PDB file of C-alpha atoms in Angstrom:
ATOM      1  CA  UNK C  21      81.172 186.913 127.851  1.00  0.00           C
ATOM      2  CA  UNK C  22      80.298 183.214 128.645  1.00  0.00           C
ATOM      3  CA  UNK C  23      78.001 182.919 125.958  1.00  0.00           C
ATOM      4  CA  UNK C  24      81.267 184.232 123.516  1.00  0.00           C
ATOM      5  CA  UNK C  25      83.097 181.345 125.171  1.00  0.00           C
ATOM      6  CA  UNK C  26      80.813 178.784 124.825  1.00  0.00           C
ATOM      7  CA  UNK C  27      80.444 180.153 121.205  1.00  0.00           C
ATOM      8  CA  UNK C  28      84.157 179.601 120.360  1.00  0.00           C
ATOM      9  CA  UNK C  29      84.519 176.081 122.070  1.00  0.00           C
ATOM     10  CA  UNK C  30      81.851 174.801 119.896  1.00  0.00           C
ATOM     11  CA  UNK C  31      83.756 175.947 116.768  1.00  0.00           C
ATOM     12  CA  UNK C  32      86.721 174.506 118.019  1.00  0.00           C
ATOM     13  CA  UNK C  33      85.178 171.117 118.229  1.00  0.00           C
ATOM     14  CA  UNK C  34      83.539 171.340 114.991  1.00  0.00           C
ATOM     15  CA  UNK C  35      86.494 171.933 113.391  1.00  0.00           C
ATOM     16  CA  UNK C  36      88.299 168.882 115.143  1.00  0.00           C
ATOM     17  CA  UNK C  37      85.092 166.606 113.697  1.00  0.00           C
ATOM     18  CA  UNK C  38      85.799 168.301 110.477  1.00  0.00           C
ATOM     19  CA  UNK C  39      89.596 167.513 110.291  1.00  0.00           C
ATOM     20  CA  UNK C  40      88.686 163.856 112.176  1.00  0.00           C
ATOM     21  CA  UNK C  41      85.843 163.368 109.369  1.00  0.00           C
ATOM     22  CA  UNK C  42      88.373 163.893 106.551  1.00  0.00           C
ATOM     23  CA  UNK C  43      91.243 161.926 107.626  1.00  0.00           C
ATOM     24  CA  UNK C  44      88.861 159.007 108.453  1.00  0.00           C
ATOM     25  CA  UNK C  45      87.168 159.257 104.856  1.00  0.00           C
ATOM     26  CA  UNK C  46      91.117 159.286 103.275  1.00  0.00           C
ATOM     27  CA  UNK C  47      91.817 156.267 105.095  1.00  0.00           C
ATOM     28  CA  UNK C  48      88.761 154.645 104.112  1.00  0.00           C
ATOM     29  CA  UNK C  49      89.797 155.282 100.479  1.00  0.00           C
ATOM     30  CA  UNK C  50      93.048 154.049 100.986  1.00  0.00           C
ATOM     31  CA  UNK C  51      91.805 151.067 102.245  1.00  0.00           C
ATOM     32  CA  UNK C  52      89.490 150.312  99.357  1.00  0.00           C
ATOM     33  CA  UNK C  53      91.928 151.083  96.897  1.00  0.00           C
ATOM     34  CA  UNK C  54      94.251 148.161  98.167  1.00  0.00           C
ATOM     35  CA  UNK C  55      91.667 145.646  98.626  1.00  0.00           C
ATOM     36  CA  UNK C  56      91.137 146.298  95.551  1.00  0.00           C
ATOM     37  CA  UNK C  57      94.394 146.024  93.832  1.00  0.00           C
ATOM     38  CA  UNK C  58      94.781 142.752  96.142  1.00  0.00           C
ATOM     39  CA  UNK C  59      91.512 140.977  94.984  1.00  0.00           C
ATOM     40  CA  UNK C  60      93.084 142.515  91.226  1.00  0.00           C
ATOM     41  CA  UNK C  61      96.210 140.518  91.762  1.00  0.00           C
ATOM     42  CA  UNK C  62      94.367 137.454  93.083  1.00  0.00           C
ATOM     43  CA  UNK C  63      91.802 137.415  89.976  1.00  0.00           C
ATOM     44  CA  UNK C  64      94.918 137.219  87.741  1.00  0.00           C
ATOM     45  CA  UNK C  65      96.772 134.649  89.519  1.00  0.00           C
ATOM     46  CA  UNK C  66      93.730 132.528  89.321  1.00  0.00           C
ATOM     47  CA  UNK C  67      93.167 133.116  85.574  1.00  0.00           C
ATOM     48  CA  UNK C  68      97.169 131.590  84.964  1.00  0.00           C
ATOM     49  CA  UNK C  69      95.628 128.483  86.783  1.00  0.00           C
ATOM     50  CA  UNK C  70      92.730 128.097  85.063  1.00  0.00           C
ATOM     51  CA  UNK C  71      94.502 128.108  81.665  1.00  0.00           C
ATOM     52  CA  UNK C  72      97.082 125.759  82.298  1.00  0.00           C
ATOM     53  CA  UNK C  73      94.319 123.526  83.613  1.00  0.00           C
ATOM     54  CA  UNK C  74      92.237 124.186  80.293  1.00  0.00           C
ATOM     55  CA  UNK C  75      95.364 123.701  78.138  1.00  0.00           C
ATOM     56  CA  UNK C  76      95.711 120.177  79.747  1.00  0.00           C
ATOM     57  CA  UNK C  77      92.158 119.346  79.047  1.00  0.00           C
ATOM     58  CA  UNK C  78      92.115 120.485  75.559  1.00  0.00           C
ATOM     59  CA  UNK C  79      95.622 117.974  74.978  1.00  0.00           C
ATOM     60  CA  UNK C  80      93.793 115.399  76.533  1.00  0.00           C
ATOM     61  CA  UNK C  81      91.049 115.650  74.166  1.00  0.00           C
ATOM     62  CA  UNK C  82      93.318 115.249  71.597  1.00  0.00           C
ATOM     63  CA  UNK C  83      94.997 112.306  72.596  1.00  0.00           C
ATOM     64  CA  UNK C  84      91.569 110.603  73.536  1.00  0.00           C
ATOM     65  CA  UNK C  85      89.958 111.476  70.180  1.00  0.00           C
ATOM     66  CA  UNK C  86      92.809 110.827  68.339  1.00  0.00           C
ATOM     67  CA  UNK C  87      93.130 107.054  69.880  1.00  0.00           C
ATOM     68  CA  UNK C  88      89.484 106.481  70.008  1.00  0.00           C
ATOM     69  CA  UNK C  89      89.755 105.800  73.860  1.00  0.00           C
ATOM     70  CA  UNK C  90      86.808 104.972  76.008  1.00  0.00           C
ATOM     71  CA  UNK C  91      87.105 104.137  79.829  1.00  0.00           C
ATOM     72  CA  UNK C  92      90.759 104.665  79.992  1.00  0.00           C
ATOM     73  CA  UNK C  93      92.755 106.300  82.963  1.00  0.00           C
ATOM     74  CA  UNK C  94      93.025 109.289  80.616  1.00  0.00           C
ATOM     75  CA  UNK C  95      89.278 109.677  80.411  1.00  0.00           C
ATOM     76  CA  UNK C  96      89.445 109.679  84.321  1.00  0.00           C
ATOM     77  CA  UNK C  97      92.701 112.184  84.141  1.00  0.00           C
ATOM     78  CA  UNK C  98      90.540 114.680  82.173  1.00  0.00           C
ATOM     79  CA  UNK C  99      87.615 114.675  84.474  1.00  0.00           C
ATOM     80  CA  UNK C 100      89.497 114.939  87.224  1.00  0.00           C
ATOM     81  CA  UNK C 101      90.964 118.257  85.517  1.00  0.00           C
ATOM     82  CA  UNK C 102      87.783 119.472  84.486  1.00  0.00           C
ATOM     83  CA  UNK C 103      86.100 119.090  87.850  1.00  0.00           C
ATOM     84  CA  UNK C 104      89.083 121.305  89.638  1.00  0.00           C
ATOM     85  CA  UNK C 105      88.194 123.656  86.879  1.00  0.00           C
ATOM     86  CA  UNK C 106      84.654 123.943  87.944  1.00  0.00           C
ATOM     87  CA  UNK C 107      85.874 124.040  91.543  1.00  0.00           C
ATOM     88  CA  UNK C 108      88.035 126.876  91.389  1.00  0.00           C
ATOM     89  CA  UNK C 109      85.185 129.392  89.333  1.00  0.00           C
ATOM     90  CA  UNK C 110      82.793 128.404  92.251  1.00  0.00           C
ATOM     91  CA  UNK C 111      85.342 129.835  94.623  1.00  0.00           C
ATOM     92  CA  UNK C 112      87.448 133.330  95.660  1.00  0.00           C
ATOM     93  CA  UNK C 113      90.577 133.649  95.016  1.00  0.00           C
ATOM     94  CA  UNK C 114      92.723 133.629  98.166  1.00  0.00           C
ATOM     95  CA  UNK C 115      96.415 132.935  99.013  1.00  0.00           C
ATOM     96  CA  UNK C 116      96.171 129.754 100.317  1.00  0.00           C
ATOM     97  CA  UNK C 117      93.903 128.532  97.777  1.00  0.00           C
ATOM     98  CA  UNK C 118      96.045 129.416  94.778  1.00  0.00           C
ATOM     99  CA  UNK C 119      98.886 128.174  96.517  1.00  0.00           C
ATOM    100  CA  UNK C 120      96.920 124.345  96.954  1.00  0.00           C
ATOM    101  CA  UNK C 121      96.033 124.609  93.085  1.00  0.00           C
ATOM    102  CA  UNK C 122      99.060 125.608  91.819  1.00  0.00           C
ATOM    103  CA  UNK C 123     100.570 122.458  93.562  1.00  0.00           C
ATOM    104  CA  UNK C 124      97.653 120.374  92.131  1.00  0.00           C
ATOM    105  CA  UNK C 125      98.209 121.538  88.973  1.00  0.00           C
ATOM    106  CA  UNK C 126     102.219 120.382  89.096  1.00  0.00           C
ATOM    107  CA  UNK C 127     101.070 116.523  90.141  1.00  0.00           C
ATOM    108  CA  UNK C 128      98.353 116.911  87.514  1.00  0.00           C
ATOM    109  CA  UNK C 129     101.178 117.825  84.794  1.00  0.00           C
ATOM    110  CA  UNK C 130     103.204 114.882  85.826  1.00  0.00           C
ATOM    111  CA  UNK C 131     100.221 112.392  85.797  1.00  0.00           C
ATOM    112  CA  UNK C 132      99.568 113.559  82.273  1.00  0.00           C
ATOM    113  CA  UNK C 133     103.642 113.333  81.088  1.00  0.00           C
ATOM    114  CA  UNK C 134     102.847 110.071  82.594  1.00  0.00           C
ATOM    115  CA  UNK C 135      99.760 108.507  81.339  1.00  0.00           C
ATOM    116  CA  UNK C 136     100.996 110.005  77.702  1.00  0.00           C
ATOM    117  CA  UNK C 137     103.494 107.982  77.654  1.00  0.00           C
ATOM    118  CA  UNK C 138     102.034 104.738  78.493  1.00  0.00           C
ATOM    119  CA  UNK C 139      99.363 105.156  76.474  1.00  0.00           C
ATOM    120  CA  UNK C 140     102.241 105.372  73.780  1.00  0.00           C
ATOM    121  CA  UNK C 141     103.990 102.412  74.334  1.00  0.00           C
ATOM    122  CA  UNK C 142     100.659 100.740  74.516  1.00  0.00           C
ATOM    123  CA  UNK C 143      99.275 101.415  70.791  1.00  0.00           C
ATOM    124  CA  UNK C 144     102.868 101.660  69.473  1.00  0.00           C
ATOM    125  CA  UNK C 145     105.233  98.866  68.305  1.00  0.00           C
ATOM    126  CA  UNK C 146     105.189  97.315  71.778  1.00  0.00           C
ATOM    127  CA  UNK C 147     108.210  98.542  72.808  1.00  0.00           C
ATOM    128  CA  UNK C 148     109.206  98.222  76.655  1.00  0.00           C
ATOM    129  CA  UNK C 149     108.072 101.155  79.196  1.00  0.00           C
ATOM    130  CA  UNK C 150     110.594 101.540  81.568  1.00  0.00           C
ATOM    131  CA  UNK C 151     110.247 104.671  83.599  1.00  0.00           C
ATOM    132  CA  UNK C 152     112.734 104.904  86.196  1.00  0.00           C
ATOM    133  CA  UNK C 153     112.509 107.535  89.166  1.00  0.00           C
ATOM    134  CA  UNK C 154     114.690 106.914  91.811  1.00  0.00           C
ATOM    135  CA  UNK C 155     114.727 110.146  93.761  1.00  0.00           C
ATOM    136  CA  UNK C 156     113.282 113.496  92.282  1.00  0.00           C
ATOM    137  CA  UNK C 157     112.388 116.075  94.156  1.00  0.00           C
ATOM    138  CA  UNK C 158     110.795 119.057  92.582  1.00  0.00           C
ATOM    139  CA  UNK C 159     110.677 122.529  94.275  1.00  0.00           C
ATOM    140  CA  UNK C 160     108.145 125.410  93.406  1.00  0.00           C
ATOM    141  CA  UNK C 161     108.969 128.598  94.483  1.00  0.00           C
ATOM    142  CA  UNK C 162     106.103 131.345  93.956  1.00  0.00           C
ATOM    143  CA  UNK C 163     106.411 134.756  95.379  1.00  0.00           C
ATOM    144  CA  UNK C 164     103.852 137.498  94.298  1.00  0.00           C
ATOM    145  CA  UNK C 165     103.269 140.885  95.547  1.00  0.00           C
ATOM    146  CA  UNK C 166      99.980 141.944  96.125  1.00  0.00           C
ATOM    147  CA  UNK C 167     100.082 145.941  96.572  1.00  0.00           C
ATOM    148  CA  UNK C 168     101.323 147.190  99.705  1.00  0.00           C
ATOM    149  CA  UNK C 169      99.372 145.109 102.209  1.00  0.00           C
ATOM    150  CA  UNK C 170     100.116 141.941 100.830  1.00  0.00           C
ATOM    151  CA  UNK C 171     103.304 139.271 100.238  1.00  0.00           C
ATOM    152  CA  UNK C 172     103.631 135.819  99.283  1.00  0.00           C
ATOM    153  CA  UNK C 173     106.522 134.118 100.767  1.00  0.00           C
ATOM    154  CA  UNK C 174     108.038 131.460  98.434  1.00  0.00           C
ATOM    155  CA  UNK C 175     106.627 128.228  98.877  1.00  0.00           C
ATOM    156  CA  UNK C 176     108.380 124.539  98.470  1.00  0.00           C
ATOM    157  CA  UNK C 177     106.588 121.740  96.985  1.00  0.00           C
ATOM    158  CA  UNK C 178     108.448 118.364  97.078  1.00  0.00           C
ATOM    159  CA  UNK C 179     107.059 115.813  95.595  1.00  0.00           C
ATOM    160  CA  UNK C 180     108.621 111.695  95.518  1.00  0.00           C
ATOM    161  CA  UNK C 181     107.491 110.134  92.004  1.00  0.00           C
ATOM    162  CA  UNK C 182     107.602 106.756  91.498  1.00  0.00           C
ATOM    163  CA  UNK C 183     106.229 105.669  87.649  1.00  0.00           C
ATOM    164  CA  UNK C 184     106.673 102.710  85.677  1.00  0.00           C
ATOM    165  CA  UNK C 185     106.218  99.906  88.682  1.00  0.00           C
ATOM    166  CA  UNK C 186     103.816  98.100  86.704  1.00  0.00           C
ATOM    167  CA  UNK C 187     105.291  95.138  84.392  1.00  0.00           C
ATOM    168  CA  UNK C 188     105.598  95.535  80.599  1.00  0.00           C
ATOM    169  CA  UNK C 189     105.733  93.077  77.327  1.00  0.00           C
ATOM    170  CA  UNK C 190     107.131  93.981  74.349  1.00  0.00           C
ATOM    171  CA  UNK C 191     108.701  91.558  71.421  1.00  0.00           C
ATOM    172  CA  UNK C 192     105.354  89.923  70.822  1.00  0.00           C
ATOM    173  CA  UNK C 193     105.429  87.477  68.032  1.00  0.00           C
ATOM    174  CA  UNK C 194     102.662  84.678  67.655  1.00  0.00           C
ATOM    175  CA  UNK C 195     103.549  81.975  64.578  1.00  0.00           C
ATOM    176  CA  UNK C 196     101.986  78.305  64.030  1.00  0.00           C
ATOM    177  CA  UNK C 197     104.293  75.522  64.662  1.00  0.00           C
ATOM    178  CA  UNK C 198     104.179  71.763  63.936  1.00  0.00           C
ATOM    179  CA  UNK C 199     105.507  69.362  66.976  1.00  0.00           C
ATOM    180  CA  UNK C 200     107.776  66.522  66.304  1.00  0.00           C
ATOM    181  CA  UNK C 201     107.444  63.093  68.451  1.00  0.00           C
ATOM    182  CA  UNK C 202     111.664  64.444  69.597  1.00  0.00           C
ATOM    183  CA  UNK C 203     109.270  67.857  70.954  1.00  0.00           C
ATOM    184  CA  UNK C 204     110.929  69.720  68.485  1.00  0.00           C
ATOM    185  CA  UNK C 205     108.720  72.716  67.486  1.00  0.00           C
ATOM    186  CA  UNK C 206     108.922  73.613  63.466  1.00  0.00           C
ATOM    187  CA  UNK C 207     107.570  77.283  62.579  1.00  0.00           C
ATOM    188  CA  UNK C 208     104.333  76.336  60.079  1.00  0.00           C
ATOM    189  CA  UNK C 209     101.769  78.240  57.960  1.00  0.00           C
ATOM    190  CA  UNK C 210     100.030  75.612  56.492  1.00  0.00           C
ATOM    191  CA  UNK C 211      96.459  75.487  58.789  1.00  0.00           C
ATOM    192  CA  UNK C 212      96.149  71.638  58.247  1.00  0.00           C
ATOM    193  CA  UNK C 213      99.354  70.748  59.668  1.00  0.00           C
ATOM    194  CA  UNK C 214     100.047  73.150  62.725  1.00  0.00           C
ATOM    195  CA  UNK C 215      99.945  71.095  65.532  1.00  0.00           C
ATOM    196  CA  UNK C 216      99.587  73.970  67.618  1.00  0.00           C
ATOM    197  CA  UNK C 217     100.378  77.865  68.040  1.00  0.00           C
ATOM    198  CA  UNK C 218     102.943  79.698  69.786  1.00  0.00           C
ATOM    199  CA  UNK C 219     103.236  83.076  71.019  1.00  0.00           C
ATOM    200  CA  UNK C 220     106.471  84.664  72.566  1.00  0.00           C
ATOM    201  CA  UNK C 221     107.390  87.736  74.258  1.00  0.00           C
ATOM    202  CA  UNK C 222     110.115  89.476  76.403  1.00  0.00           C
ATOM    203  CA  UNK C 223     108.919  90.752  79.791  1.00  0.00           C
ATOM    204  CA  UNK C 224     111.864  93.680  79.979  1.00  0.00           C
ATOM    205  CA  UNK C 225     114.010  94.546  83.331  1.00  0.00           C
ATOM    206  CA  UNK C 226     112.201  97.002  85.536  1.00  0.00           C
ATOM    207  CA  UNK C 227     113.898  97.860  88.574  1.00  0.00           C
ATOM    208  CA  UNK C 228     110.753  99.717  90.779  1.00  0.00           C
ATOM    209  CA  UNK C 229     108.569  96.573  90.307  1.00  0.00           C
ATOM    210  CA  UNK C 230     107.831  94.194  93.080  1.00  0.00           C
ATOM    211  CA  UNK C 231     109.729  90.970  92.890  1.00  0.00           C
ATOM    212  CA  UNK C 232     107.832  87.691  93.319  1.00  0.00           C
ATOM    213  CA  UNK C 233     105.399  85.609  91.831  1.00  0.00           C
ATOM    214  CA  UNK C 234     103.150  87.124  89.247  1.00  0.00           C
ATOM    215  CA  UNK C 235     101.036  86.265  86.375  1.00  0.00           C
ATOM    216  CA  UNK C 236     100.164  87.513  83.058  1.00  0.00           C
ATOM    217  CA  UNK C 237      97.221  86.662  80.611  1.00  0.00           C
ATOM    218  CA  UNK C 238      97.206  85.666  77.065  1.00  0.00           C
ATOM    219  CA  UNK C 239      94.698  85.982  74.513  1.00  0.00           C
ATOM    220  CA  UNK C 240      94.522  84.159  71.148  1.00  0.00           C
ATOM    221  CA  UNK C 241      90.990  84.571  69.098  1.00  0.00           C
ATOM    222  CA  UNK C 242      90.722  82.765  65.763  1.00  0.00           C
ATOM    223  CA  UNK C 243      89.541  84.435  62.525  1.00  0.00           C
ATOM    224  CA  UNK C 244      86.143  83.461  63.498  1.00  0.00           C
ATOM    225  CA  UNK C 245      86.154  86.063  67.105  1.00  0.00           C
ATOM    226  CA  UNK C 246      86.519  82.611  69.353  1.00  0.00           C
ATOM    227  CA  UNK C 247      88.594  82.706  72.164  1.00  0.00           C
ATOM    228  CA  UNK C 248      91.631  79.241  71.967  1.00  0.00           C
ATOM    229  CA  UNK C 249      92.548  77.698  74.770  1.00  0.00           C
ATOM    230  CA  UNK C 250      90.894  77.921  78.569  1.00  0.00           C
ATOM    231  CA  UNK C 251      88.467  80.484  76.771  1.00  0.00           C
ATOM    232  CA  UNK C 252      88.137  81.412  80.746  1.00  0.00           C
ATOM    233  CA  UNK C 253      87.249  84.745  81.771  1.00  0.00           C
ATOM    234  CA  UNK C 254      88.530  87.063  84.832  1.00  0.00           C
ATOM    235  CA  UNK C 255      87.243  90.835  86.159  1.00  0.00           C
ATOM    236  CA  UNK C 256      89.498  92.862  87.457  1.00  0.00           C
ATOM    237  CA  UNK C 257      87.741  96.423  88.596  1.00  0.00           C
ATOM    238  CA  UNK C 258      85.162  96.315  86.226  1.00  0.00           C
ATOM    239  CA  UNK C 259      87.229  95.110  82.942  1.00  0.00           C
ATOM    240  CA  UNK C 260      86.895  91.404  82.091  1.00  0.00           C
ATOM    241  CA  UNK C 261      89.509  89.381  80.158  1.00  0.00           C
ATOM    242  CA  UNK C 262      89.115  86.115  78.125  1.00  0.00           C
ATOM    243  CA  UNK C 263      92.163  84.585  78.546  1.00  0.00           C
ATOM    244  CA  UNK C 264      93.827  81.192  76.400  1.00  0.00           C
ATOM    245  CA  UNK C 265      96.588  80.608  78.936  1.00  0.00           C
ATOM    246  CA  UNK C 266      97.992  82.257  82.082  1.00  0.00           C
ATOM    247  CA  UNK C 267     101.736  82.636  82.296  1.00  0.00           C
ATOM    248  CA  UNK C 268     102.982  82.220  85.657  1.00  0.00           C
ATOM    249  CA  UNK C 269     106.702  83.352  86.301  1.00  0.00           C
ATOM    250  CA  UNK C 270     108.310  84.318  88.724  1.00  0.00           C
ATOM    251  CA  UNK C 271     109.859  87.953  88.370  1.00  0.00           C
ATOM    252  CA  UNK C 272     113.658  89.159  89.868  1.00  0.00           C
ATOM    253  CA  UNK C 273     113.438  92.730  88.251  1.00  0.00           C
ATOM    254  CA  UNK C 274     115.644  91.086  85.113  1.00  0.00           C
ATOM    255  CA  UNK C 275     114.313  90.306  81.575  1.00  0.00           C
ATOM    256  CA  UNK C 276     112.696  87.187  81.204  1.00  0.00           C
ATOM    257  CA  UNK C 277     111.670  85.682  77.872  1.00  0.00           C
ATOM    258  CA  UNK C 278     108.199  83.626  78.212  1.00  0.00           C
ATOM    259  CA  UNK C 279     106.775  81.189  75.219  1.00  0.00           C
ATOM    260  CA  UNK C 280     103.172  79.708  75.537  1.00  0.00           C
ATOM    261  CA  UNK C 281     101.605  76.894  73.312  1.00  0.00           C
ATOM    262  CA  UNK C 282      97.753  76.942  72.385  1.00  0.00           C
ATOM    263  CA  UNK C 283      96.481  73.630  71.164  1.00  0.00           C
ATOM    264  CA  UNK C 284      93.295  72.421  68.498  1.00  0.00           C
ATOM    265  CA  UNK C 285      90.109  73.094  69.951  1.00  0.00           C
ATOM    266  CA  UNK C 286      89.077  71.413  66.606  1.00  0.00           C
ATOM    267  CA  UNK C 287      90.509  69.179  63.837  1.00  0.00           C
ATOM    268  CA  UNK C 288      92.273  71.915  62.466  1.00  0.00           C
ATOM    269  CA  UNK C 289      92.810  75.644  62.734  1.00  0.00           C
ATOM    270  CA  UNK C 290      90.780  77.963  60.347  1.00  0.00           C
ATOM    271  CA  UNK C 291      92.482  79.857  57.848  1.00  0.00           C
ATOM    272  CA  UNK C 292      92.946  83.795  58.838  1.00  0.00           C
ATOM    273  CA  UNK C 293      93.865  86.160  60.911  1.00  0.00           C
ATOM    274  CA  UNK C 294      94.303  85.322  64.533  1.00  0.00           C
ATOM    275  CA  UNK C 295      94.822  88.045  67.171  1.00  0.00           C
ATOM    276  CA  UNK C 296      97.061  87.481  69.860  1.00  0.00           C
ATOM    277  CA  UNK C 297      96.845  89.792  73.653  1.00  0.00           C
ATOM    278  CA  UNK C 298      98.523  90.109  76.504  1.00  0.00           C
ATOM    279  CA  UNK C 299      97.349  91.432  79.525  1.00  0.00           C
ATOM    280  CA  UNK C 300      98.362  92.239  83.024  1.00  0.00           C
ATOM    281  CA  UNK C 301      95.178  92.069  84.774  1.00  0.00           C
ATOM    282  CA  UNK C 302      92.840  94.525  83.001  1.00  0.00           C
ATOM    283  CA  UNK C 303      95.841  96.353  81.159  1.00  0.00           C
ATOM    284  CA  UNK C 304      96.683  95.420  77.728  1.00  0.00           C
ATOM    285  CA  UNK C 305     100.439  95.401  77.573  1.00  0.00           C
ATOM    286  CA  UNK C 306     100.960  93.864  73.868  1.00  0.00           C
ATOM    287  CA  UNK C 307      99.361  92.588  70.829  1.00  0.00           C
ATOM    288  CA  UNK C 308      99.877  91.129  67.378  1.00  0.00           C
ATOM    289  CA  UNK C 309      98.425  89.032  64.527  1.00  0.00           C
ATOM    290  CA  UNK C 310      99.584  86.417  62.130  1.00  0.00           C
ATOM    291  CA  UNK C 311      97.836  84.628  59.307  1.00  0.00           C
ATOM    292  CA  UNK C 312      97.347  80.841  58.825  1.00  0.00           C
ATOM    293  CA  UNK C 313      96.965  79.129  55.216  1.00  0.00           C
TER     294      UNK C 313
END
């Protein structure tokens, strides 16, 4: 009789394990089936990021090849890009990592709108850049659902941009001129009877940029590649500029129109081509020719 009993508690227990057993192996399956559809999710959230970041790099190429550029802030732009590229394959996917690229990837779009258009209004017809921010604030809101075990709550991104602060030159015009003993300059051609040249341009209103004294460089080389003027030379971060004269101005955030002379260095000016630059600091901001007979 015990031996019956002890018989039928065993098979009691067994069949506990047995129903224990099988829920714990449905659970386990349940499990693995969202972590999977969560690492899923992640995988294709990271992909989006990736190719916006490769569709930046590939119109960055375009715009570099296109302009020839070496050493430029767009060259630095791209590598910038490319190394976040490299840095997100190295790494998982996670929540709070896509959520810190995808906000990296918004500054890196407006750095590019940016840089595009300086690099515009550099190698175009020197027209002014005037970018003018005065309060923009830019919300992202990303929400994703990730299966049944996972949410995203909408995150804000608010970023303050302030572009265009650097000075700008536009209106360059460069001409030979003759000088009466009244200082009365006469606009001249003739290479044997210029006195001396003259180069002219607008520095345009710019309401971010610091007020006070400031100073811009200009660059006159004869057809022969020599340098008028000072012919002095100045680094700024690695990029040196031969400069003919320095403009010194002071600057009230209003347009201010700025002439500089360049006198013989010889008996008389070649005939050619001369080049004329202007730079603020290492920047090019303008440039033009004109032709002596």
């Amino acid at each position: 009789m015990d031996n019956e009993k002890s018989g039928n508690g065993i098979k009691i227990i067994a069949g506990i394990l047995a129903v224990l057993l099988v829920v714990a192996g449905a659970f386990a399956v349940k499990l693995y089936n969202q972590e999977k559809d969560t690492k899923s999710q992640l995988t294709k959230e990271k992909n989006v990021v990736l190719a916006d970041l490769k569709e930046m790099v590939s119109k960055y190429d375009v715009v570099i090849e296109e302009n020839n550029l070496k050493d430029t802030e767009l060259n630095d732009a791209r590598d910038r890009i490319q190394g976040l590229i490299a840095d997100i394959n190295a790494k998982d996917a996670t929540i709070a990592s896509l959520g810190k690229y995808r906000a990296e990837v918004f500054k890196l779009r407006n750095e590019r709108d940016f840089l595009f258009a300086q690099n515009d209004s550099l190698r175009g017809s020197n027209q002014m850049l005037a970018m003018r921010v005065d309060s923009t604030t830019y919300e992202l809101e990303v929400q994703r659902g990730v299966g049944d075990s996972l949410s995203l709550e909408n995150q804000a991104l608010a970023e303050r941009v302030t572009l265009g602060s650097a000075l700008a030159a536009n209106k360059l015009s460069a001409t030979g001129v003759i000088e009466r003993s009244s200082g009365k300059l006469i606009e001249n051609s003739n290479n044997r009877r210029v006195d001396k040249l003259r180069a002219c341009y607008t520095v345009p209103q710019n309401r971010l940029a610091e007020a006070g004294d400031r100073m811009l460089y200009v660059q006159v080389v004869d057809p022969e590649g020599n340098t008028l003027g000072d012919n002095k030379q100045v680094a700024f971060d690695g990029t040196v500029v031969t400069y003919s004269t320095i403009s010194k101005f002071y600057y009230e955030n209003t347009a201010l129109d700025i002439c500089e002379n360049i006198g013989k260095t010889t008996k008389d000016f070649p005939e050619g081509t001369y080049n004329v630059y202007v730079y603020d600091k290492g920047s090019l901001l303008a440039q033009t020719s004109f032709s002596l007979k």
